[in-house]
Amino acid sequence: MATQKMLKFVTLPKETPEKRPPTLRNQDFHEIYREFAAEKAAEQAGRCSQCGVPYCQSHCPLHNNIPDWLRLTAEGRLEEAYELSQATNTFPEICGRICPQDRLCEGNCVIEQSGHGTVTIGSVEKYITDTAWENGWVKPIKPAVERAESVAIIGAGPGGLAAADVLRRRGYQVTVYDRYDRAGGLMTYGIPGFKLEKPVVMQRIEQLELGGVQFVLNCAVGSDISFDAIRGQHDAVLIATGVYKSRDIEAPGVGAQGVVRALDYLTASNRKSFGDEVPEFDSGELNAQGKRVVVIGGGDTAMDCVRTAIRQGATSVKCLYRRDRANMPGSQREVQNAEEEGVEFVWLSAPKGFTAGEAVEGVMVQKMRLGQPDASGRQSPELIEGADYIEPADLVVQALGFEPEEIPTLWGVPDLAVTRWGTIKADFRTHATSLPGVYAAGDIVRGASLVVWAIRDGREAAEAIMGYLAQTGAVAAE
Ligand SMILES: Cc1cc2nc3c(=O)[nH]c(=O)nc-3n(C[C@H](O)[C@H](O)[C@H](O)COP(=O)(O)OP(=O)(O)OC[C@H]3O[C@@H](n4cnc5c(N)ncnc54)[C@H](O)[C@@H]3O)c2cc1C
Ligand code: SF4
C-alpha cells in the first residue's frame, strides 16, 4: 500500500518538433552549436576521406566540387570554401537546406556506403554560405561591361533566377516577369518556411535587384502581357514557369467544403508567414488548427502538408497513400521526420469518396494490396473488396502532384512544341525550344522536379542564350 502511495503518474509535456533534438542528418551548425559552430562544421567536413572517386560530386546535379570545399572548411578557410561552392551553385544555402541529399550527394558518399554515416554535405554547404552572408562575402553583381542585349525571363522561380544571375553577371539586361507579387516561385510560396526560411530566399532576390535585374511582378504572361509582346521587346526569352495544374481526385464529394488542394493550403500558410492578409486562412478554410486532417498522396508535397498541419495545431494528422512505404515516391528522410512529429501513415489506402454535411466529415477509404509490377517496374495497387471504412476528417488536402498548364493555348503560340505530357519540348543541353530565340528550363520542361535541377537548367540555358545572342549579334551589330 505504501509503495502504491509513492507511485505518481507524471504527464510529460507534449514534445513539439521545435523541442525535439535534431538528428545528425538535419543538423544546423549555427543553431545547434552556436559559438562552437565553426569547430563542429570543420569536424564534420574533416570526416570526408577525400576518396578520389567523388560519387557525391557526380550525383550532385550541379557537380559541385564537394571534396574541395569540404577540405577548405576542415582547414577553417571558409571564404575560399564559399567562393568555390558558389562558383557552381547560384543558391548554395537553399540547396543545403532543401535538396533531398539522401538521394543525391550524401546518399552516394563512400563513407555512407561503408556504413559509417555520410558526411552531412548539405548542412556544411548551408553553414558555409550562411557564414558568407553574415560576413558580407556575398556581393551584388557588378558586371565588368554593360551589354545592350536584353533577355526576358518568364517565371521567377529557381530556374529563372539562376539564369538571370548568370546573364546579369555577363552584363546582359535582364527582365524577370512573374504573375505573383513576390519572386522566388515555389521557394517562396510552395516550400514551407520550416524547411526553407523565407528571409533566406528574399535576401537572394534583393541581391539580384541590387545587381540590376529588373523584376516585373503581378504580371501574368498570357493575360497581363502577351507572349508576342515580350518577344518583341527582348532579344531572347527564357520560359521558366513551373508546373501548377493540380491533379485532382475524381471521386464523389471531392467538391465539398474542406477538401482543398495542396498548393492552396501551403501558399496560404506561407503568405501568412509574410504577414499578408489571407482571408481563407483566417476563416479556417485553409488552416488545420484544431482539425482532424487527412492528406492524400505519398510525395514530398504531401510530406510538407502533413508537417505544416502538425505545426498549425491539428488534433490529428493522417497521410493516406495507396502503395506501401517502400514504394513511396517521397524522400524516406521526410517520412521519418513526419513520423517523429506525430503524423500517422495509412499505407495501402486510397480515397473512394468523401462524406459531407455542410463541410467534409470523412474520407471513404478503400484498402489496397500490391499486385504485379507495371511497365515502370513498380507494383500496381489492387483493390481489396469489402475492406472499406470511413476515416473521419475536417480538412482533406489533395497532394497528388502537378501538371503543366497548356501554355501554347493559353499564350496563343501554337508553334511552341510540347510533349504528350504538356511539358515544353526543349533540347536537353541547350534548352532551346521550337521557337528561335526562345528557351525553356526547370519544371516546365522536366515536369515536377527539384530546385537543384531547375538551377542547373537555368544556368545551362543562360549559357546557350549568350551563345545565341553572340551568333545572331542581335543588338551588338546595330
Ligand atoms: C510543396 C512543394 C515542396 C517542394 N519541396 C522541395 C524541396 O524540398 N526540395 C526541392 O529541391 N524541391 C522541392 N520542390 C520542387 C521545387 O520547388 C521545384 O522543382 C522548383 O521550384 C522548380 O523551379 P522552376 O523555376 O522550374 O519553377 P517554379 O519554382 O514553379 O517557378 C515558376 C514561376 O513562374 C511563374 N509563372 C507561372 N506562369 C506564369 C505566367 N503565365 N506569367 C508569369 N509568371 C508565371 C510562377 O508564378 C512562379 O513564380 C517542392 C515543390 C512543391 C510544390
Ligand atoms: S546542391 Fe544539393 S546535391 Fe549538390 S552538394 Fe548541395 S545539397 Fe548536395
XYZ file of C-alpha atoms and ligand atoms in Angstrom:
539
model
C 0.000 0.000 0.000
C 2.802 2.330 0.997
C 4.518 1.602 -2.306
C 1.330 2.402 -4.196
C 1.095 5.766 -2.463
C 4.534 6.661 -3.713
C 3.619 5.944 -7.312
C 2.706 9.052 -9.241
C 1.525 9.422 -12.791
C 3.532 12.146 -14.391
C 2.216 13.751 -17.549
C 5.216 14.523 -19.694
C 4.983 17.754 -21.661
C 3.990 17.039 -25.248
C 7.136 17.079 -27.332
C 6.876 19.616 -30.103
C 9.017 19.431 -33.246
C 10.892 22.524 -32.075
C 11.840 20.891 -28.760
C 12.977 17.590 -30.207
C 16.747 17.259 -30.512
C 17.665 17.348 -34.179
C 19.135 14.269 -35.778
C 22.641 14.316 -37.202
C 21.199 14.350 -40.699
C 19.351 17.635 -40.485
C 21.688 19.379 -38.114
C 22.238 23.088 -38.364
C 25.651 24.090 -37.091
C 24.673 27.693 -36.385
C 21.519 26.881 -34.431
C 22.763 23.855 -32.527
C 26.386 24.592 -31.765
C 26.282 28.407 -31.729
C 29.780 29.619 -30.705
C 31.218 26.173 -31.493
C 29.609 26.080 -34.964
C 32.883 26.644 -36.846
C 34.665 23.822 -34.986
C 31.748 21.444 -35.453
C 31.395 22.240 -39.158
C 35.152 21.757 -39.595
C 34.953 18.463 -37.705
C 32.117 17.252 -39.926
C 33.848 18.427 -43.120
C 37.039 16.718 -41.926
C 35.216 13.376 -41.967
C 35.454 13.432 -45.773
C 38.032 10.794 -46.693
C 38.972 12.657 -49.905
C 38.376 9.287 -51.514
C 39.365 10.367 -55.008
C 36.222 8.867 -56.577
C 33.820 11.650 -55.662
C 30.470 9.949 -56.230
C 28.979 12.769 -54.145
C 30.077 15.246 -56.830
C 28.875 13.168 -59.752
C 25.486 12.664 -58.055
C 25.052 16.392 -57.370
C 23.128 17.809 -60.367
C 25.427 20.866 -60.283
C 28.576 18.746 -59.965
C 29.619 20.910 -57.047
C 33.266 20.490 -56.116
C 32.256 18.983 -52.773
C 35.533 17.328 -51.689
C 37.495 20.558 -52.173
C 35.081 22.801 -50.293
C 34.864 20.230 -47.507
C 38.656 20.249 -47.259
C 38.758 24.066 -47.139
C 36.086 24.065 -44.431
C 38.012 21.493 -42.417
C 41.064 23.794 -42.670
C 38.989 26.793 -41.498
C 39.345 28.553 -44.905
C 35.657 29.411 -45.095
C 35.782 32.323 -47.504
C 37.626 30.199 -50.047
C 35.185 27.351 -49.409
C 32.323 29.746 -50.119
C 33.935 31.059 -53.320
C 34.344 27.521 -54.596
C 30.852 26.433 -53.655
C 29.123 29.454 -55.215
C 31.061 29.056 -58.449
C 28.794 26.175 -59.483
C 25.651 26.864 -57.450
C 23.520 30.011 -57.621
C 21.786 29.301 -54.285
C 24.053 27.062 -52.160
C 22.362 27.960 -48.855
C 19.000 26.984 -50.353
C 20.214 23.649 -51.753
C 21.977 22.939 -48.466
C 18.593 23.290 -46.765
C 16.237 21.534 -49.163
C 17.992 19.178 -51.554
C 16.989 15.575 -50.879
C 20.634 14.835 -50.099
C 19.849 11.207 -49.247
C 19.030 10.660 -52.928
C 21.838 12.870 -54.278
C 25.251 13.783 -52.846
C 25.026 12.270 -49.352
C 23.381 9.041 -50.483
C 26.450 8.412 -52.628
C 29.122 9.389 -50.105
C 31.541 6.453 -49.815
C 31.573 6.820 -46.029
C 27.799 6.363 -46.000
C 28.137 3.345 -48.226
C 30.735 1.786 -45.957
C 28.203 2.044 -43.131
C 29.763 4.893 -41.140
C 27.194 7.588 -41.811
C 27.513 10.189 -44.546
C 29.389 13.442 -44.261
C 26.461 15.855 -43.873
C 27.318 17.705 -47.069
C 24.091 19.738 -47.215
C 24.466 21.183 -43.750
C 28.115 22.094 -44.398
C 27.087 23.809 -47.660
C 24.424 25.737 -45.750
C 26.882 26.635 -42.999
C 29.498 27.947 -45.440
C 27.008 30.150 -47.277
C 25.156 31.417 -44.194
C 28.584 32.409 -42.834
C 29.367 34.146 -46.135
C 26.179 36.217 -45.828
C 26.949 37.097 -42.201
C 30.441 38.252 -43.117
C 29.451 40.271 -46.173
C 31.273 37.952 -48.605
C 28.173 37.683 -50.816
C 28.352 40.750 -53.034
C 25.777 42.148 -55.501
C 26.540 41.511 -59.149
C 28.781 44.122 -60.773
C 29.245 43.249 -64.446
C 32.616 44.259 -65.901
C 30.834 45.572 -69.025
C 27.211 46.502 -69.731
C 25.762 44.923 -72.862
C 22.831 46.181 -74.860
C 21.165 42.812 -75.490
C 18.144 42.159 -73.363
C 16.700 38.859 -72.178
C 13.202 38.256 -70.836
C 12.746 35.554 -68.250
C 9.188 34.398 -67.628
C 8.985 32.905 -64.158
C 10.935 33.980 -61.067
C 11.472 30.506 -59.607
C 14.923 28.954 -59.143
C 15.231 28.138 -62.864
C 14.513 31.695 -63.977
C 16.563 33.299 -61.215
C 19.603 31.089 -61.836
C 19.542 32.144 -65.482
C 19.058 35.802 -64.511
C 22.120 35.623 -62.274
C 24.394 34.142 -64.960
C 23.213 36.554 -67.662
C 23.454 39.637 -65.488
C 26.978 38.746 -64.351
C 27.954 38.893 -68.009
C 26.367 42.312 -68.422
C 23.124 41.409 -70.240
C 19.960 43.405 -69.486
C 17.609 41.008 -67.722
C 13.890 41.443 -67.019
C 12.094 38.787 -64.994
C 8.297 38.620 -65.331
C 6.197 36.800 -62.731
C 2.485 36.569 -62.087
C 2.937 36.528 -58.305
C 3.557 39.538 -56.098
C 6.854 38.119 -54.840
C 9.671 36.433 -56.735
C 11.051 33.005 -55.800
C 8.414 30.689 -57.322
C 7.845 27.573 -55.228
C 10.784 28.526 -52.992
C 8.617 31.431 -51.809
C 5.047 30.108 -51.859
C 5.294 26.301 -52.093
C 8.068 25.005 -49.828
C 7.148 25.589 -46.159
C 9.132 28.014 -44.024
C 10.231 25.328 -41.546
C 12.265 23.784 -44.400
C 13.284 26.983 -46.145
C 13.033 30.229 -44.185
C 11.615 32.978 -46.381
C 14.203 35.671 -45.498
C 16.823 33.325 -46.985
C 15.001 33.456 -50.333
C 14.209 37.176 -50.132
C 17.829 38.185 -49.463
C 18.830 36.481 -52.723
C 16.136 38.321 -54.659
C 17.181 41.666 -53.150
C 20.756 40.868 -54.156
C 19.688 40.241 -57.757
C 17.741 43.509 -57.772
C 20.779 45.357 -56.413
C 22.796 43.792 -59.207
C 20.493 45.288 -61.836
C 17.989 42.503 -62.581
C 14.591 44.100 -63.292
C 11.522 42.405 -61.821
C 8.044 42.908 -63.265
C 5.748 41.272 -60.714
C 1.967 40.781 -60.683
C 2.296 40.286 -64.404
C 0.829 37.094 -65.854
C 2.106 36.379 -69.337
C -0.839 35.382 -71.487
C -3.252 37.785 -69.770
C -1.486 40.941 -68.456
C 1.002 40.925 -71.303
C 1.141 38.757 -74.393
C 3.997 36.399 -75.155
C 4.419 38.098 -78.532
C 4.811 41.485 -76.857
C 7.564 40.045 -74.651
C 9.292 38.503 -77.646
C 9.078 41.827 -79.449
C 10.671 43.737 -76.561
C 13.629 41.407 -75.902
C 16.358 39.688 -77.901
C 15.815 36.282 -76.312
C 13.274 34.708 -73.962
C 13.531 32.018 -71.304
C 10.325 30.291 -70.186
C 10.653 29.001 -66.610
C 7.054 28.902 -65.480
C 6.994 25.656 -63.495
C 4.037 23.280 -63.265
C 0.933 24.397 -61.415
C -2.103 22.395 -62.562
C -3.110 20.216 -59.605
C -4.003 16.584 -60.249
C -7.373 16.369 -58.554
C -9.062 13.289 -57.119
C -12.027 12.137 -59.183
C -14.419 10.783 -56.570
C -17.855 11.673 -55.212
C -17.832 14.518 -52.697
C -14.495 15.975 -53.830
C -16.127 19.401 -54.209
C -17.164 19.512 -50.523
C -16.002 22.407 -48.405
C -12.835 21.377 -46.594
C -11.416 19.288 -49.454
C -8.588 21.505 -50.640
C -5.550 21.479 -52.927
C -2.045 21.169 -51.510
C -0.666 24.285 -53.142
C -3.578 26.460 -51.985
C -3.050 25.147 -48.470
C 0.732 25.677 -48.460
C 0.553 29.065 -50.181
C -1.909 30.345 -47.560
C 0.431 29.220 -44.800
C 3.453 30.831 -46.471
C 1.578 34.080 -47.153
C 0.563 34.199 -43.506
C 4.226 33.918 -42.504
C 4.936 37.020 -44.624
C 2.238 38.852 -42.606
C -0.153 39.056 -45.589
C -3.928 39.254 -45.237
C -5.145 35.738 -46.033
C -8.939 35.556 -45.637
C -9.093 31.815 -46.454
C -6.663 31.136 -43.638
C -8.353 33.442 -41.134
C -11.762 31.903 -41.898
C -10.317 28.483 -41.068
C -10.794 27.144 -44.595
C -7.047 26.694 -45.152
C -5.966 26.389 -41.519
C -5.543 22.998 -39.817
C -5.747 24.265 -36.242
C -7.981 22.045 -34.093
C -8.874 19.813 -37.063
C -8.584 16.150 -37.947
C -6.513 16.380 -41.088
C -6.155 13.770 -43.811
C -3.557 14.351 -46.524
C -3.836 12.206 -49.641
C -0.608 11.454 -51.522
C 2.850 9.987 -50.962
C 5.240 12.549 -52.417
C 7.251 15.353 -50.865
C 4.375 17.831 -51.257
C 2.213 15.525 -49.119
C 5.012 15.460 -46.512
C 5.105 19.258 -46.485
C 1.337 19.362 -45.954
C 1.312 16.901 -43.047
C 4.211 18.662 -41.338
C 2.543 22.060 -41.831
C -0.705 20.717 -40.339
C 1.181 19.489 -37.244
C 2.694 22.940 -36.793
C -0.689 24.623 -37.190
C -2.014 22.586 -34.249
C -4.150 19.923 -35.945
C -5.678 17.439 -33.473
C -4.619 14.528 -35.688
C -2.787 14.219 -38.998
C -3.013 11.142 -41.194
C -1.400 10.537 -44.553
C -3.189 8.178 -46.917
C -1.117 6.520 -49.622
C -2.206 3.760 -51.997
C 1.103 1.899 -52.050
C 3.359 0.950 -49.125
C 6.282 2.703 -47.525
C 8.896 1.066 -49.755
C 7.059 2.259 -52.879
C 6.510 5.865 -51.857
C 7.780 8.499 -54.267
C 8.729 10.887 -51.446
C 12.032 11.060 -49.588
C 12.336 8.488 -46.770
C 14.006 11.168 -44.697
C 10.874 13.304 -44.949
C 8.661 10.353 -43.969
C 10.862 9.781 -40.946
C 10.653 13.467 -40.000
C 6.868 13.400 -40.318
C 6.588 10.248 -38.206
C 8.806 11.715 -35.498
C 6.498 14.723 -35.387
C 3.378 12.603 -34.853
C 1.986 12.012 -38.353
C 0.275 8.640 -38.845
C 0.791 6.941 -42.207
C -2.061 4.830 -43.506
C -0.416 2.721 -46.203
C -2.224 0.826 -48.974
C -5.257 3.092 -48.773
C -6.981 5.131 -51.450
C -9.886 7.575 -51.331
C -13.142 6.315 -52.812
C -15.179 9.384 -51.957
C -15.919 11.898 -49.252
C -18.775 12.095 -46.773
C -20.005 15.587 -46.071
C -22.729 17.617 -44.471
C -22.138 21.355 -44.778
C -18.460 20.502 -44.983
C -16.380 17.373 -45.328
C -16.793 14.856 -42.482
C -14.805 11.872 -43.638
C -12.849 10.079 -46.331
C -14.270 6.802 -47.642
C -11.129 4.693 -47.702
C -10.647 1.596 -49.781
C -7.863 -0.759 -48.783
C -5.370 -1.917 -51.405
C -2.726 -4.600 -51.849
C 0.242 -4.577 -54.182
C -0.097 -6.650 -57.337
C 2.087 -7.259 -60.381
C 4.708 -4.691 -61.395
C 3.540 -2.262 -64.097
C 5.540 -1.030 -67.128
C 7.650 1.177 -64.843
C 8.531 -1.818 -62.651
C 6.502 -0.567 -59.678
C 3.872 -2.884 -58.204
C 0.363 -1.724 -59.084
C -2.070 -1.252 -56.221
C -5.144 -3.501 -56.394
C -8.420 -3.168 -54.539
C -9.273 -5.450 -51.614
C -13.029 -5.981 -51.863
C -15.099 -5.352 -48.739
C -12.351 -3.679 -46.722
C -13.689 -0.109 -46.984
C -14.069 2.172 -43.987
C -14.615 5.843 -43.227
C -11.752 7.926 -41.887
C -13.156 10.965 -40.036
C -11.759 14.282 -41.303
C -12.437 18.030 -41.002
C -9.802 19.010 -43.556
C -8.668 16.917 -46.518
C -5.639 18.003 -48.528
C -5.170 16.584 -52.022
C -1.451 16.238 -52.770
C -1.352 14.104 -55.896
C 1.119 16.152 -57.880
C 1.153 18.785 -60.581
C 0.939 19.013 -64.343
C 1.868 21.776 -66.765
C -0.686 24.317 -67.881
C -1.487 24.360 -71.631
C 0.956 27.119 -72.476
C 0.648 27.102 -76.314
C -3.120 27.591 -75.996
C -3.071 29.988 -73.049
C -0.388 32.158 -74.651
C -1.616 31.851 -78.229
C 1.637 30.285 -79.501
C 0.639 27.076 -81.285
C 4.163 26.716 -82.720
C 5.660 26.215 -79.285
C 6.135 22.430 -79.284
C 5.152 20.444 -76.208
C 5.469 16.779 -75.256
C 2.493 14.460 -74.827
C 2.622 15.335 -71.115
C 2.252 19.039 -71.925
C 5.790 19.961 -70.849
C 7.701 22.221 -73.222
C 9.945 20.387 -75.692
C 13.476 21.687 -75.286
C 16.916 20.447 -76.256
C 18.320 18.708 -73.187
C 21.666 20.532 -73.383
C 20.889 23.963 -74.849
C 17.274 24.160 -73.634
C 16.288 25.696 -76.988
C 12.585 25.289 -77.824
C 10.937 25.009 -81.234
C 10.833 28.834 -81.477
C 14.038 30.695 -82.449
C 15.495 32.650 -79.537
C 13.114 31.036 -77.045
C 14.484 28.698 -74.363
C 12.824 26.786 -71.528
C 14.100 25.484 -68.189
C 13.052 23.871 -64.920
C 9.806 22.087 -64.111
C 8.035 23.300 -67.261
C 10.430 21.078 -69.203
C 11.139 18.276 -66.710
C 7.759 18.047 -65.020
C 7.655 18.465 -61.223
C 11.279 18.075 -60.118
C 13.740 19.724 -57.746
C 15.160 23.169 -57.093
C 18.700 21.960 -57.804
C 17.700 20.665 -61.266
C 15.934 23.947 -62.055
C 19.121 25.804 -61.092
C 21.179 23.588 -63.360
C 18.775 24.063 -66.274
C 18.652 27.830 -65.745
C 22.430 28.121 -65.715
C 22.809 25.974 -68.828
C 20.050 27.836 -70.662
C 21.742 31.160 -69.847
C 24.996 29.919 -71.406
C 23.096 28.811 -74.522
C 21.247 32.151 -74.745
C 24.570 34.007 -74.629
C 25.814 31.788 -77.450
C 22.667 32.529 -79.448
C 22.969 36.281 -78.908
C 26.626 36.229 -79.892
C 25.736 34.334 -83.074
C 22.801 36.480 -84.106
C 24.588 39.654 -82.995
C 21.090 40.921 -82.156
C 21.826 44.389 -80.843
C 25.597 44.491 -80.748
C 25.753 44.898 -84.537
C 23.369 47.867 -84.604
C 5.151 21.879 -51.887
C 6.429 21.698 -52.626
C 7.584 21.395 -51.908
C 8.773 21.208 -52.577
N 9.883 20.922 -51.843
C 11.059 20.784 -52.471
C 12.236 20.521 -51.730
O 12.207 20.366 -50.509
N 13.414 20.423 -52.399
C 13.488 20.598 -53.748
O 14.585 20.548 -54.302
N 12.381 20.836 -54.484
C 11.178 20.930 -53.880
N 10.050 21.168 -54.613
C 10.160 21.298 -56.080
C 10.730 22.657 -56.477
O 10.107 23.673 -55.744
C 10.544 22.877 -57.967
O 11.120 21.792 -58.663
C 11.245 24.160 -58.414
O 10.765 25.272 -57.695
C 11.019 24.375 -59.911
O 11.568 25.593 -60.274
P 11.045 26.393 -61.553
O 11.885 27.605 -61.615
O 11.026 25.487 -62.715
O 9.516 26.744 -61.248
P 8.750 27.438 -60.051
O 9.535 27.443 -58.798
O 7.431 26.804 -60.013
O 8.597 28.943 -60.523
C 7.821 29.270 -61.643
C 7.401 30.723 -61.572
O 6.760 31.043 -62.794
C 5.671 31.895 -62.524
N 4.692 31.805 -63.613
C 3.984 30.709 -63.998
N 3.197 31.020 -65.036
C 3.401 32.334 -65.318
C 2.871 33.229 -66.264
N 1.955 32.853 -67.152
N 3.296 34.511 -66.243
C 4.221 34.931 -65.356
N 4.761 34.115 -64.425
C 4.364 32.830 -64.408
C 5.129 31.385 -61.212
O 4.375 32.394 -60.554
C 6.414 31.024 -60.455
O 6.869 32.089 -59.669
C 8.826 21.332 -53.977
C 7.658 21.615 -54.706
C 6.475 21.788 -54.032
C 5.221 22.062 -54.809
S 23.460 21.201 -54.440
Fe 22.258 19.581 -53.422
S 23.051 17.669 -54.273
Fe 24.561 19.276 -54.728
S 26.036 19.254 -52.990
Fe 24.448 20.748 -52.473
S 22.972 19.600 -51.275
Fe 24.199 18.068 -52.357
